[in-house]
mmCIF file of C-alpha atoms in Angstrom:
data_model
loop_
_atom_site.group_PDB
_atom_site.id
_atom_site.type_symbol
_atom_site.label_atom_id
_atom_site.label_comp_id
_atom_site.label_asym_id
_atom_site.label_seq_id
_atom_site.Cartn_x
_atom_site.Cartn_y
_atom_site.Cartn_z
ATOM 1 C CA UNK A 1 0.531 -28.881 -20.441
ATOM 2 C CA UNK A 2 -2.770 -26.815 -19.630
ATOM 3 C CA UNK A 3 -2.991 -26.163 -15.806
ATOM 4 C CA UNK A 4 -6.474 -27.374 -14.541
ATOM 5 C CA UNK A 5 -8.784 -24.959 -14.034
ATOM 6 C CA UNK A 6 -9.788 -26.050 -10.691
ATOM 7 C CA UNK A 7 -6.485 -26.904 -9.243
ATOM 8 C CA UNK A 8 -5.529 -23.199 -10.281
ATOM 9 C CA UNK A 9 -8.844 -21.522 -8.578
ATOM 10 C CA UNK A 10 -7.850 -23.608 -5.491
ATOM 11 C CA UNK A 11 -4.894 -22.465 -5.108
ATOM 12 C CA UNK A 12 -5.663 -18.906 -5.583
ATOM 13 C CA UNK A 13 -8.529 -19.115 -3.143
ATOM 14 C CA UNK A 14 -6.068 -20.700 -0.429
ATOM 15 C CA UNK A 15 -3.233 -17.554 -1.164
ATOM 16 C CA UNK A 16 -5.924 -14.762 -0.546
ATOM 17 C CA UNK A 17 -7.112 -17.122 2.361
ATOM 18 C CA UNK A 18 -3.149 -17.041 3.715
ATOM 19 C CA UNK A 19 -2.951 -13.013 2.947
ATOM 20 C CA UNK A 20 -6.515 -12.111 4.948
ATOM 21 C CA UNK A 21 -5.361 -14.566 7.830
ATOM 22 C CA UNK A 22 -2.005 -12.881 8.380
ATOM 23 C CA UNK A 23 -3.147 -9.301 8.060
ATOM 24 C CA UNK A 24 -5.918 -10.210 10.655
ATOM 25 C CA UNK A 25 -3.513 -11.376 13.195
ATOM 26 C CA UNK A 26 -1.060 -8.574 11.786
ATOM 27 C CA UNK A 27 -3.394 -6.225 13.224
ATOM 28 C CA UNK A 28 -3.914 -8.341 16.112
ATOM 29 C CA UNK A 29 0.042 -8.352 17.003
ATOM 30 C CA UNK A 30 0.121 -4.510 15.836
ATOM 31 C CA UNK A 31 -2.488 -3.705 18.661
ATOM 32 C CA UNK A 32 -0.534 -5.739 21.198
ATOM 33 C CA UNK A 33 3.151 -4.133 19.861
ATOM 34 C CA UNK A 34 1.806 -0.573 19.990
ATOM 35 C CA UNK A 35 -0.470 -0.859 24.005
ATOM 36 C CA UNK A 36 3.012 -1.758 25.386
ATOM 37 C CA UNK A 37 4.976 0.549 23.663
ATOM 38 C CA UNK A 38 2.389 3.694 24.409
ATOM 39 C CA UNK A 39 2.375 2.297 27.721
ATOM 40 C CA UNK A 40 6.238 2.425 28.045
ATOM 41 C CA UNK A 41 6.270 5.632 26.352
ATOM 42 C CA UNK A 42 8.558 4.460 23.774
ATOM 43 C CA UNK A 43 6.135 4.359 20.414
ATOM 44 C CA UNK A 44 8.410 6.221 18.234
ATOM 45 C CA UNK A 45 11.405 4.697 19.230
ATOM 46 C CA UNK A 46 9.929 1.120 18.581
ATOM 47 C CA UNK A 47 8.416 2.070 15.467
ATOM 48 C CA UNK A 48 11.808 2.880 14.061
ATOM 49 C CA UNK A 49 13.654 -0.227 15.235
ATOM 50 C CA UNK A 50 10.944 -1.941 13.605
ATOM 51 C CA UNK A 51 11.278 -0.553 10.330
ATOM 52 C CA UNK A 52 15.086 -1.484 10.492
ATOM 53 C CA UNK A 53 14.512 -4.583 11.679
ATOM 54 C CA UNK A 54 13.146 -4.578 8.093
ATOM 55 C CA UNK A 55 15.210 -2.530 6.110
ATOM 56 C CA UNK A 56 18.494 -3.466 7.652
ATOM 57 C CA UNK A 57 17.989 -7.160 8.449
ATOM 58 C CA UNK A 58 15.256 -9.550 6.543
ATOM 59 C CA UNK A 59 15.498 -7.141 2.872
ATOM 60 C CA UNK A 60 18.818 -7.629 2.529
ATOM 61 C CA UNK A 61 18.743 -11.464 3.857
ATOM 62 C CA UNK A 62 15.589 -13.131 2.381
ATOM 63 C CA UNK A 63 16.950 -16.359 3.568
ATOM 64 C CA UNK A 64 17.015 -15.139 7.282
ATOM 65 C CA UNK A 65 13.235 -14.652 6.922
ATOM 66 C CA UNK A 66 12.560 -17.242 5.669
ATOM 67 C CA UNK A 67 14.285 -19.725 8.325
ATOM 68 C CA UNK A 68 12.222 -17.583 10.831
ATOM 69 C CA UNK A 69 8.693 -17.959 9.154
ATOM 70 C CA UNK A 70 9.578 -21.468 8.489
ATOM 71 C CA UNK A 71 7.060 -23.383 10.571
ATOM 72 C CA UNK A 72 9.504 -26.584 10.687
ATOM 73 C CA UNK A 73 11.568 -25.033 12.835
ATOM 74 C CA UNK A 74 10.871 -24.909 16.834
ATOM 75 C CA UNK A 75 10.221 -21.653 19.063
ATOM 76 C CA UNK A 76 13.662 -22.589 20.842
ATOM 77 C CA UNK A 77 15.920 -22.209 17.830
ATOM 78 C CA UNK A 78 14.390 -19.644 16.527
ATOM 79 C CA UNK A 79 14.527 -17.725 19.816
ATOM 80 C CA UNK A 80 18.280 -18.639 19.812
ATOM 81 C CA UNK A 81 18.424 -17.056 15.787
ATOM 82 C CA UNK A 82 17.061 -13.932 17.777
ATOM 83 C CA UNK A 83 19.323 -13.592 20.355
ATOM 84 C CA UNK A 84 23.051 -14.403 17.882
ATOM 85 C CA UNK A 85 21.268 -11.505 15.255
ATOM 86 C CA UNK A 86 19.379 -8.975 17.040
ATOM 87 C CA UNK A 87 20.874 -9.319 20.736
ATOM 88 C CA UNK A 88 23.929 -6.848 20.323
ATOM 89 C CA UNK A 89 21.473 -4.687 18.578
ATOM 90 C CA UNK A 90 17.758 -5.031 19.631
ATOM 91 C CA UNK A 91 16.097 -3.468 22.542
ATOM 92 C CA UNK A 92 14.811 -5.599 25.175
ATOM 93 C CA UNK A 93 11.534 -4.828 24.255
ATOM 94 C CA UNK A 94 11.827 -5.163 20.769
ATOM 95 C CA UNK A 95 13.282 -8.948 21.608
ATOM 96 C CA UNK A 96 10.919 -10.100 23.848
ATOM 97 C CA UNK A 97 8.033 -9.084 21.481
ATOM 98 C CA UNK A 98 9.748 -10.673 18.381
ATOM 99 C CA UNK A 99 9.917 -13.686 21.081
ATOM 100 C CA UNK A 100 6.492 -13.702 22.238
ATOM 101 C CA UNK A 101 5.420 -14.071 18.507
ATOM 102 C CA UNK A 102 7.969 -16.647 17.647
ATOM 103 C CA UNK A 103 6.334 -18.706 20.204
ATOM 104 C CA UNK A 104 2.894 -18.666 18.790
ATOM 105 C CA UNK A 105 4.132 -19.716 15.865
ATOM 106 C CA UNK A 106 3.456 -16.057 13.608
ATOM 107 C CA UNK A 107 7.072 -14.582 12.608
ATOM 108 C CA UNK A 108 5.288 -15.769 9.207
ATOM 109 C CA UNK A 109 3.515 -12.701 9.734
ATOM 110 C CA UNK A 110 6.249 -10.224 10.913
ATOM 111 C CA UNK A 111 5.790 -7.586 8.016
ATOM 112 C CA UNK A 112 1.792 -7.586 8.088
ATOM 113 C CA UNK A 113 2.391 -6.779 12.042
ATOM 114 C CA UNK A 114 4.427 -3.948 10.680
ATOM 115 C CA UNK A 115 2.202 -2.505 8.414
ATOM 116 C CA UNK A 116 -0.940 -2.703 10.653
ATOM 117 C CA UNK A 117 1.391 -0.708 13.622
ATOM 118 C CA UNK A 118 2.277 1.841 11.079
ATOM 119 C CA UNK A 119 -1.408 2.069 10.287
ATOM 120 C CA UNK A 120 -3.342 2.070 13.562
ATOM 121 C CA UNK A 121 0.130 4.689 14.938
ATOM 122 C CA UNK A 122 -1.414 6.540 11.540
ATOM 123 C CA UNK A 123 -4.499 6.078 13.311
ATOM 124 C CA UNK A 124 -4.590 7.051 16.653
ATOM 125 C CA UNK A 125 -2.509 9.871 15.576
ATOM 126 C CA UNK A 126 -5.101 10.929 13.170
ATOM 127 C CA UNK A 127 -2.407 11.004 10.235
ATOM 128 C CA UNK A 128 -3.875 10.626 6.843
ATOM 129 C CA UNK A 129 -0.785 8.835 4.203
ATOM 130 C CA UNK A 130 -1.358 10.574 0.988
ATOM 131 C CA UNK A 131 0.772 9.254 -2.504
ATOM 132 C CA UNK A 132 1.928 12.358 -4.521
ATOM 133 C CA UNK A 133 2.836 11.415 -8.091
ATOM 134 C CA UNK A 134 4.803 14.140 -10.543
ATOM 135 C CA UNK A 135 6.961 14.162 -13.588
ATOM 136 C CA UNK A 136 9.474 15.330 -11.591
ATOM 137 C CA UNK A 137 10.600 16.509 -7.909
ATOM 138 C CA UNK A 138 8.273 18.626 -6.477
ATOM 139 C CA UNK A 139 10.012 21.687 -4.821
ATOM 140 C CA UNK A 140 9.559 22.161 -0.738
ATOM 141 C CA UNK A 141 7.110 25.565 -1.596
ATOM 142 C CA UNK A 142 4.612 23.205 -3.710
ATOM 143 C CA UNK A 143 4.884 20.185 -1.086
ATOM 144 C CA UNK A 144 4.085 23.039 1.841
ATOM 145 C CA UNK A 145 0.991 24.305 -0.850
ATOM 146 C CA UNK A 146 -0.208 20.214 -1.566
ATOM 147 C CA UNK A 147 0.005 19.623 2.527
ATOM 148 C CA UNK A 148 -1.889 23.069 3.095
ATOM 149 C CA UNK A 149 -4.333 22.408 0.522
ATOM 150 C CA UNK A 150 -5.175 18.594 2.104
ATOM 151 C CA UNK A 151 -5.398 19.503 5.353
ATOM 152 C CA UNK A 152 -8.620 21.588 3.989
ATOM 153 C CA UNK A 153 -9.884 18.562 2.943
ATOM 154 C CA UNK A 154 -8.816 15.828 4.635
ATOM 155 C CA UNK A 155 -9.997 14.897 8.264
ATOM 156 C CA UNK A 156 -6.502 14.571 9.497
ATOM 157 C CA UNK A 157 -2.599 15.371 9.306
ATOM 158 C CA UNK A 158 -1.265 14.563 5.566
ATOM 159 C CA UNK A 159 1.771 12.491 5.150
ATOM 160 C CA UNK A 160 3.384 12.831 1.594
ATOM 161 C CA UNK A 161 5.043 10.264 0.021
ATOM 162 C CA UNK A 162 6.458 11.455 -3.347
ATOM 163 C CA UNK A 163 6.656 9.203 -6.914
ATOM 164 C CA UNK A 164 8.274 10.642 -9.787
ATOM 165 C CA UNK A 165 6.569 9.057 -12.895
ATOM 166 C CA UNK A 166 7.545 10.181 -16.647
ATOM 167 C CA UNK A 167 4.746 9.074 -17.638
ATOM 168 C CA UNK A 168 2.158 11.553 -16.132
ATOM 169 C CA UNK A 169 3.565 14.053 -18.554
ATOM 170 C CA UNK A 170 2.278 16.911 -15.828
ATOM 171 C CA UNK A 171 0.166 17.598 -13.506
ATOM 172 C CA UNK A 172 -0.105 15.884 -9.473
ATOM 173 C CA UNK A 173 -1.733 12.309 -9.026
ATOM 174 C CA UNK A 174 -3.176 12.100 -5.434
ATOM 175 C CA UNK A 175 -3.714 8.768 -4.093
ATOM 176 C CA UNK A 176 -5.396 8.420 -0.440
ATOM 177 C CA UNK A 177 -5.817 5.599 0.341
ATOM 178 C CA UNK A 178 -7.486 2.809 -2.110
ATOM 179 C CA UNK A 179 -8.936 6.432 -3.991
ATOM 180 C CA UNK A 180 -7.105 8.331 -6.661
ATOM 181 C CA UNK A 181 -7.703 12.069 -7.636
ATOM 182 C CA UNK A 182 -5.809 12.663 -10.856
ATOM 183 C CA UNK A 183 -5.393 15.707 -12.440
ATOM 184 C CA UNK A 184 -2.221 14.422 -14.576
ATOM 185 C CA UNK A 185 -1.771 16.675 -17.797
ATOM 186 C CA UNK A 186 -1.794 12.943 -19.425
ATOM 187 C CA UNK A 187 -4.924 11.848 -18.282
ATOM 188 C CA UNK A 188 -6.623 15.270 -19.538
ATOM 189 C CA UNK A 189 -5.705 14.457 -22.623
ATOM 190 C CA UNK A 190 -6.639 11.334 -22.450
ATOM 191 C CA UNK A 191 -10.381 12.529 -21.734
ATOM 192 C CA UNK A 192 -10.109 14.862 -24.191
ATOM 193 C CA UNK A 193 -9.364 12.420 -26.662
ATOM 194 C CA UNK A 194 -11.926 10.245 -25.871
ATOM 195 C CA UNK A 195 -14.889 13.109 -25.728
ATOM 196 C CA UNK A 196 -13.364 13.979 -29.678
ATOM 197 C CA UNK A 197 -14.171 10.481 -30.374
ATOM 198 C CA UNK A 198 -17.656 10.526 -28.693
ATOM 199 C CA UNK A 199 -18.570 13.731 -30.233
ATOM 200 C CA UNK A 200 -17.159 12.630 -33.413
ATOM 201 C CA UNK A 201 -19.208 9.253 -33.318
ATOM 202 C CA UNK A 202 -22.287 11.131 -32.319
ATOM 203 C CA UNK A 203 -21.776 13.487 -35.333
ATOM 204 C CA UNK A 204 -21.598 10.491 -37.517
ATOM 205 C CA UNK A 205 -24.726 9.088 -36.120
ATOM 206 C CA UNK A 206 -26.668 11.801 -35.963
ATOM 207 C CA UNK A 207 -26.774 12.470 -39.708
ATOM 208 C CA UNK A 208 -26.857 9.283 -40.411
ATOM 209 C CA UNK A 209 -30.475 9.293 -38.840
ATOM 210 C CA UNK A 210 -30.924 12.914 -40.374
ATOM 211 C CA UNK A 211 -30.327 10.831 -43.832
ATOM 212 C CA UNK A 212 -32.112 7.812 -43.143
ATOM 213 C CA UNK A 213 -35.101 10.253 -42.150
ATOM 214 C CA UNK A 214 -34.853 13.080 -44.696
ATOM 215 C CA UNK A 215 -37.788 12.960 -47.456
ATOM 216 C CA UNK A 216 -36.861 11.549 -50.680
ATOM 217 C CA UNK A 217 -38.168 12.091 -53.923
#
């Protein structure tokens, strides 16, 4: 059955809606998360019990986050969830935050909050995160040379995250931000094949014109 048009343009309108409302109130949580935590002097620390509050907890049990984000659910049990999973393990601080977000009603938005306090920690740290993509491991001599050669040219610290991808062929792709600087060996050859077939095409035209042009007897 063909899926009407509308009813599909609705819906897609109402997910980029959901996705700009939670990482506005992401970074609106982030801000909150981070003042106390500077203000405690524990930033670091928090940081990292976030990320395994992540890695270690809602990756490997989708259906825990879910039940949290779940908006059927009241403040109360949820606060109770916190306390049987996270008490033995959580800091107090960590707990009450994850707390004062359950009771507004946002745990929906847990991982935009972490993103946005890994970005404005990025930030106010003036740490730039720059993607590094190789054919293969790049040795700790050519990361020191890449981290030299950014600082140069970056307003900031660099912070390399390395890809492997077979399918550069050779070469680095740099990707800061939403912009990508690629000087892949595959992508060279890419634009070398496509200025052949340019040239070659121009070629073609040219004495075609030359022939349409040329005096006849």
């Amino acid at each position: 059955m063909a899926q009407d048009p509308e009813a599909r343009d609705a819906r897609t309108a109402a997910e980029i809606d959901a996705d700009v409302t939670a990482q506005h109130l992401g970074a609106v949580y982030a801000e909150a998360f981070l003042g106390a935590a500077e203000a405690a002097g524990l930033t670091e620390s928090l940081l990292a019990e976030f990320d395994s509050l992540l890695a270690d907890l809602l990756d490997p049990f989708p259906e825990l986050e879910q039940l949290l984000a779940s908006a059927s659910i009241a403040h109360e049990e949820k606060a109770g969830i916190l306390d049987r999973t996270l008490g033995a393990q959580a800091s107090p601080r960590m707990l009450d935050f994850l707390k004062v977000v359950s009771r507004h009603g946002r745990l929906d938005c847990l991982r935009a909050i972490h993103r946005q306090a890994h970005a404005l920690d990025d930030q106010m740290r003036n740490r730039v995160r720059v993607q590094v993509s190789t054919v293969a491991p790049l040795s700790a001599d050519a990361i020191g040379r890449i981290v030299t050669r950014l600082r140069t040219v970056l307003d900031g610290e660099p912070l390399l995250e390395q890809v492997v991808d077979p399918d550069l062929i050779g070469g680095v792709v740099l990707r800061v931000g939403d912009t990508v600087y690629d000087g892949s060996l595959a992508t060279q050859l890419e634009t070398t094949r496509q200025r052949m077939i340019q040239r070659t095409a121009h070629e073609i035209q040219t004495r075609r014109d030359r022939f349409r042009h040329s005096p006849r007897d």
